[in-house]
Coordinates of C-alpha atoms in Angstrom, one line a residue:
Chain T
X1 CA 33.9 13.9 0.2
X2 CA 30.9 14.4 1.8
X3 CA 27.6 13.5 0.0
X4 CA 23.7 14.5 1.3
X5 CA 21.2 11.7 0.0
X6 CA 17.3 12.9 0.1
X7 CA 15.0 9.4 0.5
X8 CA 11.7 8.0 1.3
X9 CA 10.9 4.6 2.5
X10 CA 8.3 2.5 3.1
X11 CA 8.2 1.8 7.0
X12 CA 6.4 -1.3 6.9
X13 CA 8.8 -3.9 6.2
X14 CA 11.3 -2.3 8.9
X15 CA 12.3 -2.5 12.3
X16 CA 12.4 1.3 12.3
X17 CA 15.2 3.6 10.5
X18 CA 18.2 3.0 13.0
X19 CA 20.4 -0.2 12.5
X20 CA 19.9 -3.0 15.5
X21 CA 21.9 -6.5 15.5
X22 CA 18.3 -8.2 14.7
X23 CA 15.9 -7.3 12.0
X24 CA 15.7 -5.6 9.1
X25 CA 16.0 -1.5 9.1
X26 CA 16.5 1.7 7.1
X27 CA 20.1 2.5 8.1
X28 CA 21.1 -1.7 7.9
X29 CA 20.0 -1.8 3.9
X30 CA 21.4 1.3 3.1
X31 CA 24.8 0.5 4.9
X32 CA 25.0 -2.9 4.0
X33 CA 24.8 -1.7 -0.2
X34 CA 27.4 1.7 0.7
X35 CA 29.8 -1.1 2.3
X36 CA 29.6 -3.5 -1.0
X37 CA 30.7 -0.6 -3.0
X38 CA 33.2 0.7 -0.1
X39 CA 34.6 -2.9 0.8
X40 CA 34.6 -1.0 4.1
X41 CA 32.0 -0.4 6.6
X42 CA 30.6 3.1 5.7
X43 CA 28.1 5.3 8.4
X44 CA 25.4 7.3 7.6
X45 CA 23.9 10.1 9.8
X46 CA 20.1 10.6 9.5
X47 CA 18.5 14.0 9.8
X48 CA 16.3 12.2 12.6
X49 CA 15.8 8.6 13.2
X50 CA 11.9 7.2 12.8
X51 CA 10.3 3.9 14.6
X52 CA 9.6 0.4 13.9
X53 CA 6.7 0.5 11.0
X54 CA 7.0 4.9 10.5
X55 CA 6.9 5.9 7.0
X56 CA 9.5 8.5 5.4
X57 CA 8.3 10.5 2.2
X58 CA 11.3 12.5 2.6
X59 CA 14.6 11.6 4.7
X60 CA 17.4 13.0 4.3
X61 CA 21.0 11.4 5.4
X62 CA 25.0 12.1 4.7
X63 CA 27.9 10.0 4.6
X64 CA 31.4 10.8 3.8
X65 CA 33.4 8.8 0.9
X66 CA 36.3 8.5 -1.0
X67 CA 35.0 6.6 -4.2
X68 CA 35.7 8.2 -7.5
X69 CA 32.0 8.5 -8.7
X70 CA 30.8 11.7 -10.4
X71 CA 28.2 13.7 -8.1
X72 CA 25.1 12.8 -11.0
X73 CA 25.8 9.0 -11.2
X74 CA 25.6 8.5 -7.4
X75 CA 21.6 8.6 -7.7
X76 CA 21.3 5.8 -10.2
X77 CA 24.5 3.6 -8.7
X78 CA 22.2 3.8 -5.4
X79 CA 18.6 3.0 -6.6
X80 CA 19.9 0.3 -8.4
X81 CA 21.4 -1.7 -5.5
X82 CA 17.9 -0.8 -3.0
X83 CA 14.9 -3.1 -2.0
X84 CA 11.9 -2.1 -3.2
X85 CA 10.7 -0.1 0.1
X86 CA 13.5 2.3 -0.2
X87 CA 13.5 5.4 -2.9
X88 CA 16.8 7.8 -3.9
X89 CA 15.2 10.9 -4.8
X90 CA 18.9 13.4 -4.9
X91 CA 22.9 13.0 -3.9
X92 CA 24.6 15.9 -3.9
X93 CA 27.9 16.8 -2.8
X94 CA 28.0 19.2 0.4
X95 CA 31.2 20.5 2.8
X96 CA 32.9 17.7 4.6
X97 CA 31.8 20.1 8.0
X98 CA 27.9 20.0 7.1
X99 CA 26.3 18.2 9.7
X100 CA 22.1 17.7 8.7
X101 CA 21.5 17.5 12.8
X102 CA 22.7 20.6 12.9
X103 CA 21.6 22.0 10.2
X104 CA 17.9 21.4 9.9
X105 CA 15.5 24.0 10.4
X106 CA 12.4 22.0 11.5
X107 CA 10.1 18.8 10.3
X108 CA 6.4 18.0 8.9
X109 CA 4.7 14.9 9.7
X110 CA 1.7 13.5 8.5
X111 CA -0.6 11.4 10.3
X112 CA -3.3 9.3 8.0
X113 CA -6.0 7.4 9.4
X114 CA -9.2 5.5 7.2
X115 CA -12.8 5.2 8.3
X116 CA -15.4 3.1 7.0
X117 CA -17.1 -0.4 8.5
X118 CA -15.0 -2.9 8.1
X119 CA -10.7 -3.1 7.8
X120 CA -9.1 -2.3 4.4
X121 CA -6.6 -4.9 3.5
X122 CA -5.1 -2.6 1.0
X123 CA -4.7 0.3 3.9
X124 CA -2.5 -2.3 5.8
X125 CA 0.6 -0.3 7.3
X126 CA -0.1 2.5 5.3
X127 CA -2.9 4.1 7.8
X128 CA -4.4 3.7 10.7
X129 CA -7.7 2.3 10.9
X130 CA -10.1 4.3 12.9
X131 CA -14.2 3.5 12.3
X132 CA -15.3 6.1 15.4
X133 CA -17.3 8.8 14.4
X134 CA -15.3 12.5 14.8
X135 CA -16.3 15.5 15.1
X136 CA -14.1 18.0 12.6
X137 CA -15.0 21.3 14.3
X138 CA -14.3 19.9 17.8
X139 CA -10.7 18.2 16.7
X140 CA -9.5 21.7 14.6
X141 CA -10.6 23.7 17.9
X142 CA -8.2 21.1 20.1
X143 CA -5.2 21.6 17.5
X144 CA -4.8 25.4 17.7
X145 CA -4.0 25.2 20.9
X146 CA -1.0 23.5 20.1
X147 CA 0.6 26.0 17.2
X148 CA 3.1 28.2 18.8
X149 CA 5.8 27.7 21.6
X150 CA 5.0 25.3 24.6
X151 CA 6.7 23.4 26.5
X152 CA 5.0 19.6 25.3
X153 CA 6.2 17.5 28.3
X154 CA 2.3 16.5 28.3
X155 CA 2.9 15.1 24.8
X156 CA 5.9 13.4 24.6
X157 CA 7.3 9.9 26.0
X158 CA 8.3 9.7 30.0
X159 CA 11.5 7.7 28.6
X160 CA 12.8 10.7 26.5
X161 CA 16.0 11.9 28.3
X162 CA 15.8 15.0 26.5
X163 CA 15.4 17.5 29.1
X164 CA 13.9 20.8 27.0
X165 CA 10.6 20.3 26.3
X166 CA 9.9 23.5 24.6
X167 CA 9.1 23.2 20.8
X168 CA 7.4 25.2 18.3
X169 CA 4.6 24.5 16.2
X170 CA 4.0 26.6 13.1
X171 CA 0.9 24.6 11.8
X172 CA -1.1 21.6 12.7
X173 CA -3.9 20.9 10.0
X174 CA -6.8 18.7 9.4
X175 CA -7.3 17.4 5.9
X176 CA -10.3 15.2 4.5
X177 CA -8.9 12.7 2.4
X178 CA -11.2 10.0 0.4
X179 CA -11.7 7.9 3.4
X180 CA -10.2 9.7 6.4
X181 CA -8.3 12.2 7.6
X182 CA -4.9 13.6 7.1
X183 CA -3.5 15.2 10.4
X184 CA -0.2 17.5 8.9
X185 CA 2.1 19.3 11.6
X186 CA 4.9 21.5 11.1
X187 CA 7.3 22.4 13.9
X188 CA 11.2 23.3 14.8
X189 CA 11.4 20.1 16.1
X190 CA 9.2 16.8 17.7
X191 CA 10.1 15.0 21.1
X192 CA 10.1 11.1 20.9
X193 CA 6.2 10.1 19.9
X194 CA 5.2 13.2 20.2
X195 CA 3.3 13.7 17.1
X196 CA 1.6 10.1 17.6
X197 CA 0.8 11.5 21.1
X198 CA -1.2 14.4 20.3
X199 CA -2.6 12.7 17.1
X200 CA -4.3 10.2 19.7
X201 CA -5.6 13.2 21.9
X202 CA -7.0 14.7 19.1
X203 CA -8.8 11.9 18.0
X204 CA -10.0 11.7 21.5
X205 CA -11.4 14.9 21.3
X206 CA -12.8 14.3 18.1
X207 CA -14.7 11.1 19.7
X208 CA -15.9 14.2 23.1
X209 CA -14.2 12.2 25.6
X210 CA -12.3 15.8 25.8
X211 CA -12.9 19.3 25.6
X212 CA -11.0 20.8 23.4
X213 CA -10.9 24.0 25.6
X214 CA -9.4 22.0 28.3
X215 CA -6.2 21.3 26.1
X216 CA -4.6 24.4 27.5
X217 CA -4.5 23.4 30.6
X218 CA -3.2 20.1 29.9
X219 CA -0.3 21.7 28.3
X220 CA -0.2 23.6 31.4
X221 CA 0.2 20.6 33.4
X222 CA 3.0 19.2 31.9
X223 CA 2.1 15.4 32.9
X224 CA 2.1 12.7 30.4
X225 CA -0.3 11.2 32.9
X226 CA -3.3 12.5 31.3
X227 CA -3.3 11.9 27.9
X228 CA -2.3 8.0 27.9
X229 CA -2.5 7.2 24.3
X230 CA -0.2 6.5 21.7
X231 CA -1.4 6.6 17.7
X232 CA 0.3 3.2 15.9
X233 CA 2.8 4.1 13.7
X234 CA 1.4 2.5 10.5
X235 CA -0.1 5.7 10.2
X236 CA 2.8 8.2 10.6
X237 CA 5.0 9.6 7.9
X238 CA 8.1 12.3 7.9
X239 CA 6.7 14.1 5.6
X240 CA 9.6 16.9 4.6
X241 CA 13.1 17.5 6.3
X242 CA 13.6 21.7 6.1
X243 CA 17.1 22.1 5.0
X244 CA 16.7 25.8 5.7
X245 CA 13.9 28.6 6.5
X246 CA 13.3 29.3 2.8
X247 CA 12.1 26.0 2.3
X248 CA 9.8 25.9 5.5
X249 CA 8.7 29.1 5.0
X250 CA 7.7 28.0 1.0
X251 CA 6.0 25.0 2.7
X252 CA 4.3 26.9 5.1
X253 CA 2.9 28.9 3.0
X254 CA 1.4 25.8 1.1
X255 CA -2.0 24.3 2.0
X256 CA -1.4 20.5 0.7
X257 CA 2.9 19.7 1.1
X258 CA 2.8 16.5 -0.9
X259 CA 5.2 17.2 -3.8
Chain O
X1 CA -26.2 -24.8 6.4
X2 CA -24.0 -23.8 3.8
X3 CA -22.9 -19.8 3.8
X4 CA -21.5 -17.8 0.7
X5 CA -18.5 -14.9 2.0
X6 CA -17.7 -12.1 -0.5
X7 CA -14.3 -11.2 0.9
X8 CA -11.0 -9.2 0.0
X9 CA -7.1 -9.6 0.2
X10 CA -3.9 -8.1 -0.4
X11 CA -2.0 -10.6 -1.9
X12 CA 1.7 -8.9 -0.9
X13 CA 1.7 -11.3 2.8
X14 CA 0.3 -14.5 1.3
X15 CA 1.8 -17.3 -0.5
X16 CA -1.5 -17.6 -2.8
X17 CA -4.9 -18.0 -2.1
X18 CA -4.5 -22.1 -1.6
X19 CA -3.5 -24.3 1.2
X20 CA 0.2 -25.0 1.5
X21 CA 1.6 -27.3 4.4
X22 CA 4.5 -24.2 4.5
X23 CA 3.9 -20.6 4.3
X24 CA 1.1 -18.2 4.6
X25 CA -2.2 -18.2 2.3
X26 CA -5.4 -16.5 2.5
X27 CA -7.3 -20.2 2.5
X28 CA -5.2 -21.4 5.6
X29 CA -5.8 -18.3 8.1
X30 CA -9.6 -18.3 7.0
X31 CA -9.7 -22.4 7.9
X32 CA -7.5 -21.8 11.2
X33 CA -10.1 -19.1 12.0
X34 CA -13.3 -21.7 11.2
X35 CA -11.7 -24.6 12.7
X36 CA -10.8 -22.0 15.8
X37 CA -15.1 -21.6 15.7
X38 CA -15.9 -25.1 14.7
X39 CA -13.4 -27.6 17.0
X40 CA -13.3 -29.1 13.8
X41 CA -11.7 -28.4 10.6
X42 CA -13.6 -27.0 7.9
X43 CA -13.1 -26.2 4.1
X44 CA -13.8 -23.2 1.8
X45 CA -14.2 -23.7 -1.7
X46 CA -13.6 -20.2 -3.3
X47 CA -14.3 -19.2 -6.3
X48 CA -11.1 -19.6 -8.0
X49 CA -7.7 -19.7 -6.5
X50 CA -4.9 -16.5 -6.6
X51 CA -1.2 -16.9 -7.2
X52 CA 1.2 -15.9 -4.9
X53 CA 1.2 -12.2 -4.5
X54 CA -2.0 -11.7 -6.9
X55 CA -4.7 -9.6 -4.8
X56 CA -8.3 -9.3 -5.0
X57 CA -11.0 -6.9 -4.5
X58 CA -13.5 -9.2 -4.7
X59 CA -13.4 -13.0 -4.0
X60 CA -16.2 -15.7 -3.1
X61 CA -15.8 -18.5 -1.1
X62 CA -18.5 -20.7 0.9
X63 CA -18.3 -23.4 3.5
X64 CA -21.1 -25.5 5.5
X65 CA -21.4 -25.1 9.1
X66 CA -24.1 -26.3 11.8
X67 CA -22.8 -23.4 14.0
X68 CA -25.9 -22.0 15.6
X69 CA -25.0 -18.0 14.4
X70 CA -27.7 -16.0 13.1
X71 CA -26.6 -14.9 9.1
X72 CA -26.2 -11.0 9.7
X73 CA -23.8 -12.2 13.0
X74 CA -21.4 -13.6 10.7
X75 CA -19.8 -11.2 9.1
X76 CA -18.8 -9.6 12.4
X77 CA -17.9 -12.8 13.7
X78 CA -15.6 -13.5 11.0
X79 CA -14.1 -9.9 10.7
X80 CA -13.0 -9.6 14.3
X81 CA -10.9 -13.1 13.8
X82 CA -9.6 -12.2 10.3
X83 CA -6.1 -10.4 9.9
X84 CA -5.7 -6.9 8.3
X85 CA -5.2 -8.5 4.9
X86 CA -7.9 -10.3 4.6
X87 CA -11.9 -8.4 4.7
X88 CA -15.2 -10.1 4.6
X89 CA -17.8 -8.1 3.0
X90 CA -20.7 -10.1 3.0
X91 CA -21.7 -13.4 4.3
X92 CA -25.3 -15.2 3.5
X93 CA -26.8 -18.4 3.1
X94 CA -26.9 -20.2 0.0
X95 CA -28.7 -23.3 -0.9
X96 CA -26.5 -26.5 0.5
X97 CA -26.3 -27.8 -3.1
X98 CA -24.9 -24.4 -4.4
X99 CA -21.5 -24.4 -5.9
X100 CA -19.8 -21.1 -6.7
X101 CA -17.4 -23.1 -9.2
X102 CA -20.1 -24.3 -11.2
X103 CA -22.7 -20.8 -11.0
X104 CA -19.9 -17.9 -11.8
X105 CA -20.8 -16.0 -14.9
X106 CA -17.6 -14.6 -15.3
X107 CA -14.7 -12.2 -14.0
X108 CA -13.0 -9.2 -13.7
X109 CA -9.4 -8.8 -13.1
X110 CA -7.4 -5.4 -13.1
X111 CA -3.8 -5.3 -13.8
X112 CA -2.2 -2.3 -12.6
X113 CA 1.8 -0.5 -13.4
X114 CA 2.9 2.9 -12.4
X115 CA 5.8 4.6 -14.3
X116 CA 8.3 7.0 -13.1
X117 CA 12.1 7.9 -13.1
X118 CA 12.5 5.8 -10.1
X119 CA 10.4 3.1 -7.9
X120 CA 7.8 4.3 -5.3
X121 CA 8.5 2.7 -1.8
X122 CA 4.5 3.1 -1.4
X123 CA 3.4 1.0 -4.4
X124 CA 5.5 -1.8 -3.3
X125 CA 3.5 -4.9 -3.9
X126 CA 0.2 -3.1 -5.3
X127 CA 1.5 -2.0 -8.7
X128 CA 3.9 -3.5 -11.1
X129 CA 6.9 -0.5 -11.6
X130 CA 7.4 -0.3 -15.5
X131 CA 9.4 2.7 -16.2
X132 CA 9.7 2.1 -20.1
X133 CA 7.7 4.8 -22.9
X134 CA 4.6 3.4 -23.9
X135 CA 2.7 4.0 -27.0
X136 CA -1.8 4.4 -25.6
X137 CA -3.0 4.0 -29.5
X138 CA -0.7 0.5 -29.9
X139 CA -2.0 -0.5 -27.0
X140 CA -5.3 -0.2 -27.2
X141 CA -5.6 -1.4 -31.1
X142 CA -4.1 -4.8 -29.5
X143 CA -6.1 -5.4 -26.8
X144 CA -9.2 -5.0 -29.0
X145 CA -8.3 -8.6 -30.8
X146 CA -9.3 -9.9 -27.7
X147 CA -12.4 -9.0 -27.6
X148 CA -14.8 -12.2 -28.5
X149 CA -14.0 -16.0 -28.7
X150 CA -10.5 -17.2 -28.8
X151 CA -8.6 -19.9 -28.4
X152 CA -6.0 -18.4 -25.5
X153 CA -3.2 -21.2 -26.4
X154 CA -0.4 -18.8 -27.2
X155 CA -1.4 -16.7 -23.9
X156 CA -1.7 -18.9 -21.2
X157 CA 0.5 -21.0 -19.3
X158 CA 1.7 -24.2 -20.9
X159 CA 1.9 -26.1 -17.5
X160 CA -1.8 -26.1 -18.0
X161 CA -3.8 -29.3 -17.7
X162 CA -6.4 -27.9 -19.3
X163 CA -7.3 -28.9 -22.6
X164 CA -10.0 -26.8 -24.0
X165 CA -8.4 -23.0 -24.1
X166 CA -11.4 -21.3 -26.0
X167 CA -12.6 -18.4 -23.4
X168 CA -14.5 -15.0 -24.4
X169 CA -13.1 -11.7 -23.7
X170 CA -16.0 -9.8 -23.1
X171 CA -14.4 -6.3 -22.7
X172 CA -10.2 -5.2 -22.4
X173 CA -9.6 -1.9 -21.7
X174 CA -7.0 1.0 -20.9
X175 CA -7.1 3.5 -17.9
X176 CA -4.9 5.8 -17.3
X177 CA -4.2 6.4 -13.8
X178 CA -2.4 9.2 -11.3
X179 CA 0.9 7.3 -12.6
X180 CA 0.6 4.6 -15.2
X181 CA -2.4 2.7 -16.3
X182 CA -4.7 -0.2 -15.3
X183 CA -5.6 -2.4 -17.8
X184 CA -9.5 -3.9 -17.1
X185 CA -10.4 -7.4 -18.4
X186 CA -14.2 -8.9 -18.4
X187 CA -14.4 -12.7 -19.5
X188 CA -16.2 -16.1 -18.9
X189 CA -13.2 -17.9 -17.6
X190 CA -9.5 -17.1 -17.7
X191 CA -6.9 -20.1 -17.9
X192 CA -3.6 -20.0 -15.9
X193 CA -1.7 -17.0 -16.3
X194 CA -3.8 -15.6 -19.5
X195 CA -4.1 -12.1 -17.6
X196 CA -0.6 -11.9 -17.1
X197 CA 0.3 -13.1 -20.1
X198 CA -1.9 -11.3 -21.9
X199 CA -0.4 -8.2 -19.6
X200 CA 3.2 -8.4 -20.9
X201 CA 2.2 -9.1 -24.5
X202 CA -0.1 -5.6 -24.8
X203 CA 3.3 -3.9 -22.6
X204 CA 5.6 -5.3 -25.4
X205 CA 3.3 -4.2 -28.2
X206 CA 3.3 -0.5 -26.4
X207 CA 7.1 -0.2 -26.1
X208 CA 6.6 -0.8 -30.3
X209 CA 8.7 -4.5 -30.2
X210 CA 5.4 -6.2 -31.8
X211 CA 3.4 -4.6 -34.4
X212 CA -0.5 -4.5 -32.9
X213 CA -1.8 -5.7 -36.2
X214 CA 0.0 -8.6 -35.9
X215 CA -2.5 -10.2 -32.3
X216 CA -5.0 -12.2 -34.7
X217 CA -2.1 -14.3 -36.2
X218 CA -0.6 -14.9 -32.8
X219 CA -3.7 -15.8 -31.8
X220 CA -4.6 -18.5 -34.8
X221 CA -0.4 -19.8 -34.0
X222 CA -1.8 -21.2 -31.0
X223 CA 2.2 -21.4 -29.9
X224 CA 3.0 -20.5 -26.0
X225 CA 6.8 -20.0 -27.3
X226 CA 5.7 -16.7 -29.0
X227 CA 4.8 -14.7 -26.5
X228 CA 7.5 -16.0 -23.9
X229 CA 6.5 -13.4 -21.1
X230 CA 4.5 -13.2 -17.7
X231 CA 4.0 -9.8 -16.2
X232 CA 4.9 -9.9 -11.8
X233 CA 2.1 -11.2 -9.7
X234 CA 2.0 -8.5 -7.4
X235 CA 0.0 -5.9 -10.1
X236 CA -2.6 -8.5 -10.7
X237 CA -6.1 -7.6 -8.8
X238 CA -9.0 -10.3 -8.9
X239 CA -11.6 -7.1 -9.8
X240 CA -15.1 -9.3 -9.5
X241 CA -16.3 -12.5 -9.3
X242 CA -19.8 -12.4 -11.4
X243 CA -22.4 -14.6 -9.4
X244 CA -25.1 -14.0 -12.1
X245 CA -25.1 -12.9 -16.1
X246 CA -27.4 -9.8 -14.8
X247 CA -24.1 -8.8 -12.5
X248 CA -21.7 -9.5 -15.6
X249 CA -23.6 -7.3 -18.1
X250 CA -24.0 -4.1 -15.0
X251 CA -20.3 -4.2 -15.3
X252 CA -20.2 -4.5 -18.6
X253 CA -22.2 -1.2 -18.9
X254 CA -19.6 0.7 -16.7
X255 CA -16.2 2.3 -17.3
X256 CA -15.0 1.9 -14.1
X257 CA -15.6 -0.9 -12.2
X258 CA -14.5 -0.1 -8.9
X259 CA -17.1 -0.1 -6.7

């Protein structure tokens, strides 16, 4: 039997979601508890992995048993055996040949950052501290250029061996929060950093070391050369997995997607 | 020259506020920092120490120096050293015979629980979970015997040396938060574990297994055995430290003390 688990975590205390012989992560937990109740090692396929310190509000992964627990306890028997830093939010039973990889029809992310004069210790792996002074209009100017299809070779790690570059953003969105700024994107898909990668261009923007008309012709360049940075991932969260295009298109559709 | 530092901490990374030969505390990387600055080692006296895990919003602490920094240099000079858990809000000179243990007029502390069908990854550490119905009215008609002069005997840690346990509760109230409640305490002094005693006492009385109307007789018991529970450190926030009695009764006047 095949079971789909929907999950958040907190990235802070991990070495990123993917298991690694040293240091704590998402996937070790969860398949360390699943082999307790297996007495066998059990795998568990993630709709997409996330790095060292990123945050999940919703994950989703699957794994295949053959334990003899009804579809409704499954929640409960989990949560009860997790650390503190990781939620169960659903298990539910799905066809042995679903395969959420394959399956997913795009991502949100969130990127949060705080202002203010001084660090907030309570902020601490949860956002990005950021005290330079941004300009709103010039940083929503910079992000349109980046909703529809373009190939983001600009905007994504030199290391990826992905070879397609072309990905489709349906929204990218600036939100005031209480001390900051909220930077929610919604695409098909995200190369590796790529959403930390144009968060840290947009911010540069924000502070005018860019134009923001320039940006299409950095797209057009396709060289990772020229924007350098990289936002730290204390600030990033996966903010939805969409299981299908009814559920994007409900979330597009939405101004604020926390639920 | 002696200098007084208003300064804040999440309590999650620290093994208390005081110096331990093993494991991290907020007074042991603020020395390391001085001594770092000094060549020498130098002590803070704070205004009162935090437990492992407790936070606070607002903590004092002052140390003497002949470094030749101009006051409004400080601050700066101490932020840029600190870690992201620890902020210092303020730093100014004080008379070299002040002594914050003997001129505090008081405190705040906050204690704060979210409820829920399960645990939230991103309150880990900051809020105590506490998933259990509570009854508001119960609550509130018990923490009003509080209020005034008491002898705190049956709420505070018998491990105390202590021998005089009268304090005055100036003010205990109920807030209801985005998802649970805080629960706000003003007195002149608070004896070892009295908030968190006090805490898991007013939590019993809501989930109806004391009767409210019954506080005033396990006050006059003066018997630790009664009320045999301690809510977890990590919702515990050190809210204000009053320097003065004008400071105290400012609070006093406001709902919310956040500030």
């Amino acid at each position: 039997m095949r079971y789909l688990v929907r999950t958040s975590y907190n990235g802070a205390g991990f070495n990123g979601f993917q298991y690694q012989m040293e240091g704590r992560t998402v996937q070790g937990e969860i398949e360390k508890i699943l082999q307790r109740m297996h007495k066998v090692p059990v795998r568990i396929h993630p709709a997409g992995r996330t790095d060292s310190g990123v945050h999940a509000r919703e994950q989703y992964f699957h794994f295949d048993t053959d334990l003899n627990i009804p579809e409704p306890k499954w929640q409960h028997a989990l949560n009860s055996a997790m650390p503190g830093d990781i939620a169960i939010h659903e298990v539910r039973r799905i066809s042995p040949d679903y395969h959420i990889r394959h399956h997913s029809e795009g991502k949100a992310y969130r990127y949060r950052i705080y202002q203010g004069d001084i660090r907030d210790p309570f902020e601490k792996g949860l956002k990005t501290y950021y005290p330079y002074p941004l300009d709103e209009d010039r940083m929503r100017e910079a992000m349109q250029h980046f909703v529809g299809t373009h190939d983001f070779t600009s905007f994504s790690s030199a290391k990826s061996p992905i070879e397609n570059k072309v990905r489709h953003i349906y929204r990218f969105d600036l939100i005031r929060t209480e001390n900051g700024y909220d930077f929610l994107i919604i695409g098909s898909g995200f190369l590796y950093n790529m959403v930390r990668i144009l968060v840290a261009y947009v911010l540069e923007v924000g502070q005018g070391r860019w134009e923001a008309s320039r940006t299409p012709q950095i797209i057009e360049a396709k060289d990772r050369t020229l924007v350098p940075k990289t936002a730290p991932a204390e600030g990033l969260y996966l903010e939805r997995v969409f299981l299908d295009e009814a559920s994007r298109n409900q979330a597009l559709e939405k101004y604020n997607l926390i639920h």
